[in-house]
Coordinates of C-alpha atoms and ligand atoms in Angstrom, one line a residue:
Chain A
M90 CA -7.2 12.1 -22.3
E91 CA -8.4 10.0 -19.6
V92 CA -9.7 6.5 -20.8
K93 CA -12.5 5.0 -18.3
H94 CA -12.2 1.5 -18.5
L95 CA -12.1 0.4 -15.2
T96 CA -13.3 3.3 -13.7
E97 CA -15.9 4.1 -16.4
H98 CA -18.9 3.8 -13.6
Y99 CA -17.0 4.6 -10.3
D100 CA -19.1 8.2 -10.0
K101 CA -22.2 6.3 -10.4
D102 CA -24.2 6.5 -7.3
G103 CA -24.8 2.7 -5.6
Y104 CA -22.1 1.1 -8.0
A105 CA -20.5 -0.3 -5.0
T106 CA -23.4 -2.3 -3.9
I107 CA -24.7 -5.3 -6.0
K108 CA -27.7 -4.4 -6.9
G109 CA -26.5 -0.9 -9.0
Y110 CA -22.8 -3.2 -10.1
Q111 CA -25.6 -5.6 -12.1
K112 CA -27.6 -3.3 -13.2
L113 CA -24.3 -1.9 -15.6
G114 CA -23.2 -5.6 -16.8
G115 CA -21.7 -6.7 -13.3
Y116 CA -21.3 -10.5 -13.4
E117 CA -22.1 -10.8 -16.9
N118 CA -18.7 -11.2 -17.5
L119 CA -18.3 -14.1 -14.9
K120 CA -21.1 -15.7 -16.6
K121 CA -19.8 -16.0 -19.7
A122 CA -16.6 -16.5 -17.9
L123 CA -17.7 -19.9 -16.2
K124 CA -19.2 -21.3 -19.5
M125 CA -15.3 -20.7 -20.9
K126 CA -12.5 -24.1 -20.0
P127 CA -10.4 -22.3 -17.4
L128 CA -7.3 -23.1 -20.2
D129 CA -8.8 -20.4 -22.6
I130 CA -9.0 -17.6 -20.0
I131 CA -5.4 -18.0 -19.1
N132 CA -5.1 -18.4 -22.5
E133 CA -7.2 -15.2 -23.2
V134 CA -5.4 -13.4 -20.2
K135 CA -2.0 -14.4 -21.8
A136 CA -2.7 -13.3 -25.4
S137 CA -4.2 -9.4 -23.3
G138 CA -1.0 -9.1 -22.0
L139 CA -2.1 -8.1 -19.2
R140 CA 1.0 -7.2 -16.6
G141 CA 0.5 -6.9 -12.9
R142 CA -0.6 -3.7 -11.6
G143 CA 1.0 -4.5 -8.2
G144 CA 5.0 -3.2 -9.2
A145 CA 6.5 -6.0 -10.8
G146 CA 4.8 -5.6 -14.0
F147 CA 4.9 -9.9 -14.6
P148 CA 2.7 -10.7 -17.6
T149 CA -0.6 -12.4 -15.6
G150 CA -1.7 -15.3 -17.7
V151 CA 2.3 -16.7 -17.1
K152 CA 2.4 -16.5 -14.1
W153 CA -0.6 -18.6 -13.7
G154 CA 0.7 -20.6 -16.2
F155 CA 3.5 -21.8 -13.1
L156 CA 0.9 -23.8 -11.3
P157 CA 1.9 -26.8 -10.8
N158 CA -0.5 -30.0 -12.3
N159 CA -0.6 -31.9 -9.2
G160 CA -4.2 -32.0 -7.8
E161 CA -2.6 -30.3 -4.8
P162 CA -5.5 -27.0 -3.5
R163 CA -4.2 -23.8 -4.7
Y164 CA -4.6 -20.2 -3.1
L165 CA -5.5 -17.0 -4.8
L166 CA -4.7 -13.9 -2.7
C167 CA -5.5 -10.5 -3.4
N168 CA -2.6 -8.1 -2.8
A169 CA -4.4 -5.2 -1.3
D170 CA -1.6 -3.6 1.6
E171 CA -1.6 -0.8 -0.7
G172 CA 1.9 0.4 0.9
E173 CA 3.8 2.0 -1.9
P174 CA 4.5 5.8 -0.9
G175 CA 2.5 7.6 -3.7
T176 CA 0.2 5.2 -4.3
Y177 CA -3.6 5.4 -3.3
K178 CA -5.1 3.6 -6.5
D179 CA -6.1 0.1 -4.4
R180 CA -8.2 1.9 -1.5
L181 CA -10.4 3.9 -4.7
M182 CA -11.5 0.7 -7.0
M183 CA -11.9 -1.3 -3.2
E184 CA -14.3 1.5 -2.2
R185 CA -16.1 2.5 -5.7
A186 CA -16.4 -0.8 -7.5
P187 CA -15.5 -3.4 -5.0
H188 CA -17.5 -6.2 -7.3
Q189 CA -15.8 -5.4 -10.1
L190 CA -12.8 -7.0 -7.9
I191 CA -14.9 -9.9 -6.4
E192 CA -15.7 -10.6 -9.9
G193 CA -12.4 -10.5 -11.5
M194 CA -11.1 -12.6 -8.3
I195 CA -14.2 -15.0 -9.1
I196 CA -13.2 -15.1 -13.1
S197 CA -9.4 -15.3 -12.1
A198 CA -10.4 -18.7 -9.2
F199 CA -12.1 -20.7 -11.7
A200 CA -8.9 -20.2 -14.4
I201 CA -6.2 -20.9 -11.9
G202 CA -9.1 -24.0 -10.3
S203 CA -8.7 -22.4 -7.1
P204 CA -11.1 -23.3 -3.9
K205 CA -10.1 -20.1 -1.8
S206 CA -9.7 -16.9 -2.2
Y207 CA -8.5 -14.2 0.5
I208 CA -8.1 -10.4 0.2
Y209 CA -5.2 -9.7 2.4
I210 CA -6.2 -5.3 2.8
R211 CA -3.7 -3.4 5.0
G212 CA -5.3 -3.0 8.5
E213 CA -5.1 0.5 8.6
Y214 CA -8.4 0.7 5.7
F215 CA -11.1 0.2 7.7
Y216 CA -13.5 2.1 5.5
P217 CA -12.7 0.3 2.0
K218 CA -12.9 -3.0 4.4
S219 CA -16.0 -2.7 5.4
I220 CA -17.3 -1.7 1.7
V221 CA -15.8 -4.9 0.6
E222 CA -16.8 -6.9 3.6
K223 CA -20.7 -5.8 2.8
A224 CA -20.2 -6.8 -1.2
L225 CA -19.2 -10.5 -0.4
R226 CA -22.0 -10.8 1.7
E227 CA -24.1 -9.7 -0.6
A228 CA -22.1 -12.2 -3.2
Y229 CA -22.7 -14.9 -0.9
D230 CA -26.4 -14.0 -0.6
N231 CA -26.6 -13.9 -4.8
G232 CA -24.8 -17.2 -4.8
L233 CA -22.1 -15.9 -6.6
L234 CA -19.7 -17.1 -4.5
G235 CA -20.0 -21.0 -1.9
K236 CA -21.4 -23.9 -3.6
N237 CA -22.0 -24.1 -7.6
I238 CA -21.9 -20.9 -8.1
L239 CA -24.7 -19.9 -11.0
G240 CA -25.3 -23.8 -11.3
S241 CA -21.8 -24.1 -12.9
G242 CA -20.7 -26.6 -10.5
F243 CA -17.5 -24.4 -9.6
N244 CA -17.1 -24.1 -5.5
H245 CA -15.1 -20.7 -4.3
D246 CA -15.2 -19.1 -1.0
M247 CA -13.8 -15.8 -0.4
D248 CA -12.3 -14.1 2.9
I249 CA -11.1 -11.1 3.6
Y250 CA -7.8 -10.5 6.2
S251 CA -6.5 -7.9 7.5
G252 CA -2.8 -6.8 7.7
A253 CA -1.8 -4.8 11.2
G254 CA 0.4 -2.4 9.5
A255 CA 3.5 -3.4 8.1
Y256 CA 4.9 -2.2 4.6
I257 CA 7.1 -5.5 4.3
C258 CA 3.5 -7.5 4.1
G259 CA 3.3 -6.2 0.8
E260 CA 5.9 -8.1 -1.1
E261 CA 4.1 -11.1 -1.7
T262 CA 5.7 -14.0 0.4
G263 CA 6.0 -11.2 3.3
M264 CA 2.5 -11.0 2.5
I265 CA 1.8 -15.3 2.8
S266 CA 3.7 -15.6 6.1
S267 CA 1.5 -12.7 7.2
L268 CA -1.6 -14.5 5.9
E269 CA -0.4 -17.6 7.8
G270 CA -0.3 -15.2 11.4
K271 CA 3.6 -15.3 11.3
K272 CA 5.6 -12.0 11.5
G273 CA 5.5 -10.7 7.8
Q274 CA 8.9 -11.9 6.7
P275 CA 9.4 -12.5 3.1
K276 CA 10.8 -15.6 1.7
L277 CA 13.7 -16.8 -0.4
K278 CA 12.8 -17.3 -3.7
P279 CA 12.9 -19.9 -5.6
P280 CA 10.2 -21.8 -4.5
F281 CA 8.1 -19.1 -5.7
P282 CA 4.4 -18.7 -4.6
A283 CA 2.9 -20.3 -7.4
I284 CA 4.4 -23.6 -6.6
Q285 CA 4.7 -23.2 -2.9
G286 CA 2.9 -20.6 -1.0
Y287 CA 0.0 -19.7 1.5
L288 CA 0.4 -23.1 4.0
G289 CA 3.2 -24.4 1.6
K290 CA 0.3 -24.8 -1.5
P291 CA 0.8 -23.2 -5.1
T292 CA -0.4 -19.9 -4.7
I293 CA -0.8 -16.9 -6.8
V294 CA -1.2 -13.1 -5.7
N295 CA -2.0 -10.4 -8.1
N296 CA -2.4 -6.7 -7.1
V297 CA -5.9 -5.5 -7.0
E298 CA -6.3 -3.6 -10.3
T299 CA -4.6 -6.7 -11.8
L300 CA -7.3 -8.4 -10.9
A301 CA -10.3 -6.3 -12.0
A302 CA -8.8 -5.7 -15.2
V303 CA -9.6 -9.4 -15.6
T304 CA -13.0 -8.6 -15.8
L305 CA -12.1 -6.8 -19.1
V306 CA -10.1 -9.2 -20.5
I307 CA -13.4 -11.6 -20.2
R308 CA -15.9 -9.1 -21.2
D309 CA -13.4 -7.5 -24.7
G310 CA -11.5 -10.0 -24.9
A311 CA -7.7 -10.2 -25.5
A312 CA -7.6 -8.4 -29.0
A313 CA -9.8 -5.2 -27.4
F314 CA -8.0 -4.9 -24.5
R315 CA -4.8 -4.5 -26.7
K316 CA -6.1 -1.8 -28.3
Q317 CA -5.5 0.1 -26.0
G318 CA -2.2 0.8 -24.6
T319 CA 1.0 -0.2 -26.3
E320 CA 2.5 -3.3 -27.7
K321 CA 4.3 -4.2 -24.7
S322 CA 2.5 -2.6 -22.4
P323 CA -1.4 -3.2 -23.3
G324 CA -4.1 -2.0 -22.0
T325 CA -5.2 1.5 -19.2
K326 CA -3.5 1.9 -16.1
L327 CA -4.2 3.8 -12.9
F328 CA -2.2 6.4 -12.3
S329 CA -1.6 7.7 -8.5
L330 CA -0.7 11.1 -8.9
S331 CA 0.0 13.4 -5.5
G332 CA 3.1 15.7 -4.5
N333 CA 2.9 19.5 -6.2
V334 CA -0.1 19.3 -8.7
V335 CA -2.8 21.5 -8.1
K336 CA -5.6 18.5 -9.1
P337 CA -4.2 15.0 -7.6
G338 CA -6.3 12.2 -8.1
N339 CA -6.4 8.5 -9.2
Y340 CA -6.4 8.8 -13.0
E341 CA -6.4 6.0 -15.7
V342 CA -5.0 6.4 -19.1
P343 CA -3.7 4.0 -21.4
L344 CA -0.4 2.6 -21.0
G345 CA 2.0 4.5 -23.0
Y346 CA 0.4 8.1 -21.8
K347 CA 3.1 11.0 -21.6
L348 CA 4.3 12.0 -18.3
I349 CA 4.4 15.5 -18.6
D350 CA 0.3 15.3 -20.2
L351 CA -0.8 13.3 -17.2
I352 CA 0.9 16.2 -14.9
N353 CA -0.1 19.0 -17.1
I354 CA -3.7 17.8 -18.3
E355 CA -4.9 15.2 -15.5
G356 CA -2.9 17.3 -13.2
G357 CA -4.0 20.7 -14.1
G358 CA -0.1 20.9 -13.7
L359 CA 1.9 22.8 -10.9
K360 CA 1.1 25.3 -8.9
P361 CA 1.4 29.3 -10.2
G362 CA 5.4 30.3 -9.8
R363 CA 6.1 27.1 -9.2
K364 CA 8.9 25.0 -11.7
L365 CA 9.3 21.6 -12.2
K366 CA 12.6 19.5 -10.4
A367 CA 11.5 16.3 -10.6
V368 CA 9.3 13.7 -10.9
I369 CA 9.3 9.8 -9.1
P370 CA 7.5 7.8 -12.2
G371 CA 6.3 4.4 -10.3
G372 CA 6.0 5.3 -6.5
S373 CA 8.7 5.8 -4.1
S374 CA 11.6 3.1 -4.8
A375 CA 11.3 3.5 -8.5
K376 CA 14.1 6.1 -9.2
I377 CA 13.4 9.8 -9.8
L378 CA 13.8 11.7 -12.9
N379 CA 15.1 15.2 -13.6
K380 CA 12.6 17.5 -15.2
E381 CA 14.2 16.7 -19.2
E382 CA 13.6 13.1 -18.3
S383 CA 9.8 13.8 -17.0
E384 CA 8.9 15.3 -20.3
K385 CA 10.2 13.1 -22.2
A386 CA 8.8 9.6 -20.5
T387 CA 6.3 8.0 -21.1
L388 CA 4.4 5.7 -19.0
D389 CA 4.9 2.3 -20.0
Y390 CA 6.9 -0.5 -18.7
E391 CA 9.7 -0.4 -21.7
C392 CA 10.1 3.0 -21.9
L393 CA 10.5 4.0 -18.2
A394 CA 12.7 0.5 -18.1
Q395 CA 14.2 1.9 -20.5
M396 CA 15.2 5.2 -18.7
D397 CA 16.8 3.0 -15.9
T398 CA 13.9 3.2 -13.3
M399 CA 10.4 1.5 -13.6
L400 CA 6.6 2.2 -13.7
G401 CA 5.7 0.4 -10.3
S402 CA 2.8 0.5 -9.2
G403 CA 2.0 3.8 -11.0
A404 CA 2.3 6.4 -8.4
V405 CA 4.0 9.7 -9.5
I406 CA 4.8 12.0 -7.6
V407 CA 5.7 15.4 -9.0
I408 CA 8.1 17.4 -7.2
D409 CA 8.3 21.2 -7.6
D410 CA 11.1 23.3 -7.1
T411 CA 10.6 24.9 -3.5
N412 CA 11.8 21.4 -2.4
C413 CA 15.3 20.4 -1.2
M414 CA 15.9 17.0 -2.4
V415 CA 18.3 16.3 0.1
D416 CA 15.3 16.3 3.0
L417 CA 13.1 14.7 0.9
L418 CA 15.8 11.5 0.8
G419 CA 16.2 11.7 4.6
V420 CA 12.2 11.2 4.6
L421 CA 12.3 8.3 1.8
M422 CA 15.5 6.7 3.8
H423 CA 13.6 7.1 7.0
F424 CA 10.6 5.0 5.6
Y425 CA 12.9 2.5 4.2
H426 CA 14.4 1.6 7.3
H427 CA 11.6 2.0 9.3
E428 CA 10.0 -0.9 6.9
S429 CA 13.7 -2.9 6.7
C430 CA 12.2 -6.3 8.3
G431 CA 15.8 -6.9 9.2
Q432 CA 16.6 -10.6 8.4
C433 CA 19.4 -9.9 5.3
T434 CA 22.6 -7.6 6.9
P435 CA 23.2 -5.3 3.5
C436 CA 18.8 -4.4 3.8
R437 CA 19.1 -4.1 7.9
E438 CA 22.7 -2.0 8.1
G439 CA 22.2 -0.4 4.8
T440 CA 18.7 1.5 5.5
G441 CA 20.2 2.6 8.8
W442 CA 23.5 3.8 7.3
L443 CA 21.4 5.5 4.3
E444 CA 19.3 7.5 6.7
K445 CA 22.0 8.3 9.1
L446 CA 24.1 9.9 6.2
V447 CA 21.5 11.6 4.7
N448 CA 20.8 13.0 8.2
G449 CA 24.0 14.1 8.9
I450 CA 23.8 15.7 5.9
K451 CA 21.2 17.7 7.0
S452 CA 22.2 18.3 10.0
G453 CA 25.2 20.2 8.8
Q454 CA 28.0 17.6 9.9
G455 CA 27.8 16.0 6.5
K456 CA 31.5 15.9 4.9
L457 CA 31.7 15.0 0.8
Q458 CA 33.0 11.7 1.1
D459 CA 29.5 11.2 2.7
I460 CA 27.7 12.1 -1.1
D461 CA 30.0 9.0 -2.6
L462 CA 29.4 6.8 0.9
I463 CA 25.2 6.9 -0.3
E464 CA 26.5 5.6 -3.9
T465 CA 28.3 2.9 -2.4
V466 CA 26.5 1.9 0.5
A467 CA 23.2 1.9 -1.5
R468 CA 25.0 0.2 -4.6
N469 CA 25.8 -2.7 -2.4
M470 CA 22.5 -3.4 -0.9
C471 CA 21.3 -4.3 -4.5
G472 CA 20.6 -7.7 -5.7
R473 CA 21.7 -9.6 -2.8
T474 CA 19.2 -9.7 0.1
I475 CA 16.1 -12.2 0.4
C476 CA 13.3 -9.6 -1.3
A477 CA 13.7 -6.7 -3.3
L478 CA 12.9 -3.7 -0.1
S479 CA 16.4 -3.5 -0.4
D480 CA 16.9 -2.5 -3.6
A481 CA 13.7 -0.3 -3.1
A482 CA 15.6 1.9 -0.8
A483 CA 19.0 2.1 -2.7
F484 CA 16.8 3.1 -5.9
P485 CA 16.1 6.1 -4.7
A486 CA 19.4 6.5 -2.8
M487 CA 21.8 6.2 -5.7
S488 CA 19.2 8.8 -8.2
F489 CA 18.6 11.3 -6.2
V490 CA 22.9 11.6 -5.9
L491 CA 23.5 11.2 -9.3
K492 CA 20.8 13.7 -10.6
F493 CA 21.1 15.9 -8.1
R494 CA 24.7 15.5 -6.7
D495 CA 24.9 19.9 -6.6
E496 CA 22.1 20.3 -3.8
F497 CA 24.2 16.9 -1.9
E498 CA 27.1 19.6 -2.1
F499 CA 26.0 22.6 -1.2
F500 CA 24.2 21.0 1.9
V501 CA 28.4 20.0 2.8
R502 CA 29.5 22.8 1.8
E503 CA 27.1 25.6 3.2
G504 CA 25.7 24.0 6.1
R505 CA 22.4 24.6 4.6
S506 CA 20.2 23.9 2.1
K507 CA 20.4 25.1 -1.5
I508 CA 16.6 25.8 -1.7
K509 CA 15.9 29.2 -0.2
G510 CA 12.8 28.4 3.1
T511 CA 13.7 24.4 3.3
S512 CA 12.6 25.6 7.0
Y513 CA 13.5 23.6 10.7
A514 CA 10.4 22.3 10.9
K515 CA 10.9 20.7 7.0
M516 CA 14.1 19.6 7.6
H517 CA 13.5 17.3 11.0
H518 CA 11.6 14.0 10.2
Chain B
M56 CA -7.8 -8.1 35.6
F57 CA -7.7 -8.5 31.9
K58 CA -11.1 -10.1 30.1
L59 CA -12.4 -9.9 26.9
S60 CA -15.8 -9.1 26.8
N61 CA -18.3 -12.3 25.5
K62 CA -18.6 -11.1 22.4
G63 CA -15.1 -10.7 21.5
T64 CA -14.7 -14.6 23.1
E65 CA -17.0 -15.6 20.7
F66 CA -14.9 -13.7 18.3
V67 CA -11.9 -15.4 19.4
K68 CA -13.8 -18.9 18.8
N69 CA -15.0 -18.3 15.5
E70 CA -11.9 -16.8 14.4
L71 CA -10.1 -19.9 15.6
S72 CA -11.8 -21.9 13.5
R73 CA -12.0 -19.3 10.6
Y74 CA -9.0 -20.1 8.7
E75 CA -7.0 -23.4 7.8
S76 CA -4.6 -22.6 10.4
R77 CA -5.3 -22.1 13.5
R78 CA -2.4 -19.3 13.8
S79 CA -4.0 -17.3 11.0
A80 CA -6.4 -16.1 13.6
I81 CA -3.3 -13.7 16.0
L82 CA -3.7 -11.2 14.2
P83 CA -7.4 -10.1 14.1
C84 CA -6.8 -11.4 17.7
L85 CA -4.9 -8.9 18.7
T86 CA -6.5 -6.0 17.0
L87 CA -9.5 -7.1 18.7
A88 CA -7.9 -7.4 22.1
Q89 CA -6.5 -4.3 22.0
E90 CA -9.6 -1.9 20.8
E91 CA -11.1 -3.9 24.5
N92 CA -8.2 -2.3 26.2
G93 CA -8.8 1.2 25.3
G94 CA -5.6 1.0 22.2
Y95 CA -3.1 -0.8 23.3
I96 CA -1.4 -4.1 24.5
N97 CA 0.6 -5.2 27.2
A98 CA 2.5 -8.6 28.0
E99 CA -0.6 -9.8 31.2
I100 CA -3.2 -9.2 27.7
I101 CA -0.6 -11.9 25.5
S102 CA -0.3 -14.6 27.9
Y103 CA -4.2 -14.1 28.7
L104 CA -4.4 -14.5 24.7
A105 CA -2.0 -17.6 24.1
H106 CA -4.1 -19.3 27.4
L107 CA -7.6 -18.5 25.7
M108 CA -6.7 -19.7 22.2
D109 CA -4.1 -22.4 23.5
I110 CA -1.3 -21.0 21.2
P111 CA 2.0 -20.5 22.2
E112 CA 3.2 -17.0 24.0
S113 CA 6.1 -16.7 22.1
Q114 CA 4.3 -17.4 18.7
I115 CA 1.8 -13.9 19.9
Q116 CA 4.7 -11.6 21.4
E117 CA 6.3 -12.4 17.8
V118 CA 3.4 -11.0 15.8
F119 CA 2.8 -8.6 18.6
M120 CA 5.8 -7.0 18.2
F121 CA 6.6 -6.5 14.6
Y122 CA 3.7 -4.9 13.5
T123 CA 3.6 -1.2 13.8
M124 CA -0.5 -1.1 14.8
Y125 CA -0.7 -2.5 17.7
N126 CA 0.3 -0.2 20.7
K127 CA 3.6 -0.7 23.0
K128 CA 1.6 2.2 25.3
P129 CA -1.5 3.5 25.9
V130 CA -3.0 6.2 23.6
G131 CA -5.5 8.7 23.8
K132 CA -9.5 8.3 23.4
F133 CA -8.4 9.8 20.1
H134 CA -5.1 8.5 18.5
V135 CA -3.8 10.9 15.9
Q136 CA -1.5 9.6 12.9
V137 CA 0.0 12.1 10.8
C138 CA 1.7 10.5 7.9
C139 CA 5.2 12.3 7.0
N140 CA 5.9 10.3 4.4
I141 CA 6.6 12.1 1.3
S142 CA 3.7 13.5 -0.8
C143 CA 3.0 14.8 2.8
A144 CA 5.8 15.9 3.8
M145 CA 6.0 18.2 0.7
N146 CA 2.5 19.3 1.5
G147 CA 3.2 20.3 4.9
G148 CA 3.0 17.3 6.6
R149 CA 5.7 17.9 9.4
E150 CA 4.8 21.0 10.0
L151 CA 1.3 19.7 10.5
V152 CA 1.9 17.5 13.8
Q153 CA 4.7 19.8 14.9
H154 CA 1.7 22.8 14.8
L155 CA -0.6 19.6 16.9
T156 CA 1.6 18.8 19.6
K157 CA 2.3 22.3 20.6
E158 CA -1.3 23.5 20.3
F159 CA -2.5 20.2 22.6
R160 CA 0.7 20.4 24.9
V161 CA 1.8 16.9 24.4
N162 CA 5.2 15.0 23.1
D163 CA 5.1 12.7 19.9
G164 CA 4.2 9.3 21.7
E165 CA 2.6 10.9 24.4
V166 CA -0.7 11.3 25.9
T167 CA -2.1 14.3 26.8
S168 CA -3.6 15.4 30.4
D169 CA -7.8 14.7 29.9
G170 CA -6.2 11.3 28.2
N171 CA -7.9 12.7 24.5
F172 CA -5.1 12.7 22.6
S173 CA -2.1 11.0 21.3
F174 CA -0.3 12.4 17.9
S175 CA 2.1 10.1 16.2
R176 CA 4.1 10.4 12.7
V177 CA 3.7 7.4 10.4
E178 CA 4.6 6.4 7.2
C179 CA 2.0 6.5 3.8
L180 CA -1.4 5.7 4.8
G181 CA -2.8 5.6 0.7
A182 CA -4.1 9.5 0.8
C183 CA -1.1 11.1 -1.0
G184 CA -3.5 13.0 -3.2
G185 CA -5.4 14.8 0.0
A186 CA -1.7 15.5 1.5
P187 CA -1.5 16.4 4.1
M188 CA -3.8 14.1 5.8
M189 CA -4.0 12.0 9.1
Q190 CA -5.9 9.3 10.7
V191 CA -7.7 9.8 14.0
N192 CA -9.1 6.1 15.1
E193 CA -10.3 4.5 12.2
E194 CA -11.1 7.3 10.2
Y195 CA -8.9 9.4 7.3
H196 CA -9.0 13.3 7.5
E197 CA -7.8 14.8 4.0
N198 CA -6.2 18.1 2.9
L199 CA -5.8 19.5 5.8
T200 CA -4.7 22.8 7.6
P201 CA -3.3 23.2 10.6
E202 CA -6.0 25.2 11.5
K203 CA -8.7 22.7 10.0
A204 CA -7.0 19.2 12.2
V205 CA -7.5 21.8 14.9
H206 CA -11.0 22.0 14.6
V207 CA -11.5 18.5 13.7
L208 CA -9.8 17.7 17.2
K209 CA -11.5 20.0 19.4
N210 CA -15.2 18.9 17.8
M211 CA -14.0 15.5 18.7
A212 CA -13.1 16.0 21.5
K213 CA -16.3 17.9 22.4
G214 CA -18.5 14.7 21.6
N215 CA -18.5 14.9 18.2
S216 CA -16.9 11.6 17.2
H217 CA -16.2 12.5 13.8
G218 CA -15.2 16.0 14.2
S219 CA -17.3 17.9 11.9
Ligands
FMN13 C1 8.8 -4.1 -0.8 C2 7.7 -4.6 -1.8 C3 6.6 -4.1 -1.2 C4 5.4 -4.7 -2.1 N1 4.1 -4.1 -1.5 C5 3.0 -4.2 -2.7 C6 1.6 -3.4 -2.7 O1 1.7 -3.0 -1.6 N2 1.0 -4.3 -3.7 C7 1.0 -5.2 -4.2 O2 0.1 -5.1 -5.2 N3 2.4 -5.4 -4.4 C8 3.2 -4.8 -3.6 N4 4.6 -5.3 -4.3 C9 4.8 -6.8 -4.9 C10 4.5 -8.2 -4.9 O3 5.5 -8.6 -3.8 C11 3.9 -9.0 -6.0 O4 4.7 -9.2 -7.0 C12 2.3 -8.3 -6.4 O5 1.8 -8.7 -5.8 C13 2.2 -9.0 -7.4 O6 0.8 -9.0 -8.0 P1 0.6 -8.5 -9.9 O7 1.7 -9.4 -10.5 O8 -0.7 -7.9 -10.5 O9 1.2 -7.3 -9.8 C14 5.7 -5.1 -3.1 C15 7.3 -5.6 -3.7 C16 7.6 -5.2 -2.6 C17 9.0 -5.8 -3.3
SF4_14 S1 15.7 -7.0 1.9 FE1 15.2 -6.3 4.3 S2 12.7 -6.4 4.1 FE2 13.6 -7.7 2.4 S3 14.1 -9.6 3.7 FE3 15.7 -8.9 3.1 S4 16.1 -7.8 5.2 FE4 13.8 -7.7 5.3
FES15 S1 2.6 10.5 1.6 FE1 1.1 11.2 2.9 S2 -0.4 9.6 3.0 FE2 1.1 8.7 1.6

């Protein structure tokens, strides 16, 4: 069952405006937070166990705690680049509840002592950007941003910055380069952004959903926040359900919810006559689960890690038995090759190789050794590059071949897909 | 010769002082210049901006080359970007773009002879629940069928900018 905490008021008229938001208790959490000590807010967020909703699941309060105490200005960046295939929750959050994000950001900025924040939004999001821009103006007009916010003595400015089309700008150091007006190329960590980020200054990067959830931690307190979810994955989370389900959509459920229930209850199951074949549980970079695994999995960080995949951004992509896995892997390998920023040889060359190998099989020219080669190339791309895009490309490649090897072998042997009706149009990306 | 409008020049001036570093103005100013130039950017515009912004041409050039939203050649009055990533691919995104280029008799990446349309295949646009989908200029259109998409686009060409 859905548990609507973050999304409680999303379908109410006017919730995207300051009037509508305030009518339903908006900015009360900010008032409460401004009366707290910044360190107490950080400790509350730590105690809540809130984990980053952007992909890596890093504990938010712990990340904030990494900031050095050296009197340097520090920046807060909201990651609204949302490029992980399958993910479309941040767009919803910005369209329906821009003030929830802004309130969460002001509270977070107050907690970490930041005078300036940016919302880095992907360039294609013209409409959500227009909504957030309007909300920002309203917040300034109502004394919620700028100097001496609500008489607290705290000053904070917030601005919005548009990307211009590059998946890699969702990676936090790539995003920082982009915000500085450069190519969005990631930088080697350490130093982590919390030590040396935007313009070399301490910087916290958090996802839209993470920052919005901070309002809940302040409103309800850490203990109440923990009432939903599991010990290691507290709270609720938005899942972007897509692919072959009857009712795709963004659904908020407690972490630890059964994956198969999300598909069958919220998603209305598969189309009549179709059978579940596989699920990608956390965005295209997560390793794929076969049917049996999907039926056992729960949507929390620990269960999915145990199954050697990840919760990622919470994008659940459902794949039924009409899909050819060779074809779908080709789609993904094209994506990663296209998006590799090219700085690291294993990533630049590896993503190119993977795309070529899969396309070779798809064109009927593949050899059995090519299947092993996909695995070898992918293995050699892991853990040796500047950012995690290389691993993110390798994970689908390794897991598709491991779990659906029969389809790859069939294609090589027969020169055609094992799945009937896989058309020519589908095969050529 | 390319020249920004007065409003555009004013925008550039503001952007240059809006961020902590002047260089951050490059992305928004390229976006604006592309808009004023009818949808794409060329070498002349880059030199023009370098001069106007007093920023080395090489820095603007590298940004221009890196990001996919800066078009390297002319696009149609309606630039149609069809998502062909995974959730859209599973729901007919690739067939959709094929249908459209055939219907409007144009190749991927080229502009129709009347200047109205150009089509390209793009990666996930964050609308996977509405697959298959396309972006026309700044607007998203979701839950498409080939027929619906053709209808929307033909209406746009007739002057109804939202296509409905
Ligand atoms: C290739 C790549 C793409 C990423 N894209 C996004 C993204 O679109 N949105 C996002 O919030 N995080 C993305 N991340 C994760 C960020 O680097 C970072 O961990 C996150 O924004 C931190 O916020 P959180 O702790 O609140 O999750 C990406 C990471 C990688 C390696
Ligand atoms: S791993 Fe790939 S995307 Fe990341 S920095 Fe290296 S080349 Fe660029
Ligand atoms: S896969 Fe097409 S919008 Fe995400």
